[in-house]
């Protein structure tokens, strides 16, 4: 694995976010946004993304969402908008004008919101495992319980993400985007239908589930093709 | 040419086994140290394991979809004899040095 620089970014509301950077500062940035109840390390680092991205001439910046990993867990409920503003503030703090976004699950939903808030900041969006309907807090709590990761902090994050039940917005017009999902994904089973309804091309990963699609070589290759400007989708 | 085998490494968090998701190398292929070797899945997460050495892959000891216990053979490489020799002697040299230092005060 490539060496990672670790730092803290303090947001304007005083929340410390844990940030991991891998790759030459001069290279195009991929801001990676992890999924619910995960972390930058679990979602992106141990799954082999640093090596894949740096080999492709890209720089990885990943952060722990508030309430996750080594980031602070403020008492106030954080909705999608708060997490999206955190993503933008990480770019601000690191002096990054524009970046590609790489999301997984909740991270994809946050990437879509960050793109809605500031479309000009983004070069492209790769939306891994994005559910076609925003999960409700109850659904998120159930998913975390089934995965054996439910605790007070995770429950608080889930409650902040309400109300859910609506399809995520599409990406801003003109922004290259790709949805990637395992064809055995039990959480984002409607990702392809959602992508089609929003005019977003999609790529399916044979045999992959919601939990094991993140490390797939085909996911990395599809994402890198978008980030480096090659063909999109199936 | 010598052979070196590597077991499925300790994946932390008290995990005792992992399922092979996808091999990223094939027998006969040269692999650089730290290049992607295999993707595995545990009860906690999916992981990509990098190659522990540079060498030609001789044998993959588990099939995709198969569960493997930590410590069981994962992969065997072919490495040049001279490289195998160097790797093999390193611990002996370290032990010898340690023994010399420990014996000094008594002499």
Short mmCIF file of N, CA and C in Angstrom, two decimals, chain B residues 51 69 101:
data_model
loop_
_atom_site.label_atom_id
_atom_site.label_comp_id
_atom_site.label_asym_id
_atom_site.label_seq_id
_atom_site.Cartn_x
_atom_site.Cartn_y
_atom_site.Cartn_z
N UNK B 51 0.90 -8.25 -2.80
CA UNK B 51 1.89 -9.33 -2.86
C UNK B 51 3.01 -9.06 -1.85
N UNK B 69 -8.78 -20.45 6.21
CA UNK B 69 -8.45 -20.00 7.57
C UNK B 69 -7.14 -19.22 7.55
N UNK B 101 26.04 -9.71 21.32
CA UNK B 101 25.89 -8.56 22.22
C UNK B 101 25.56 -9.03 23.64
#
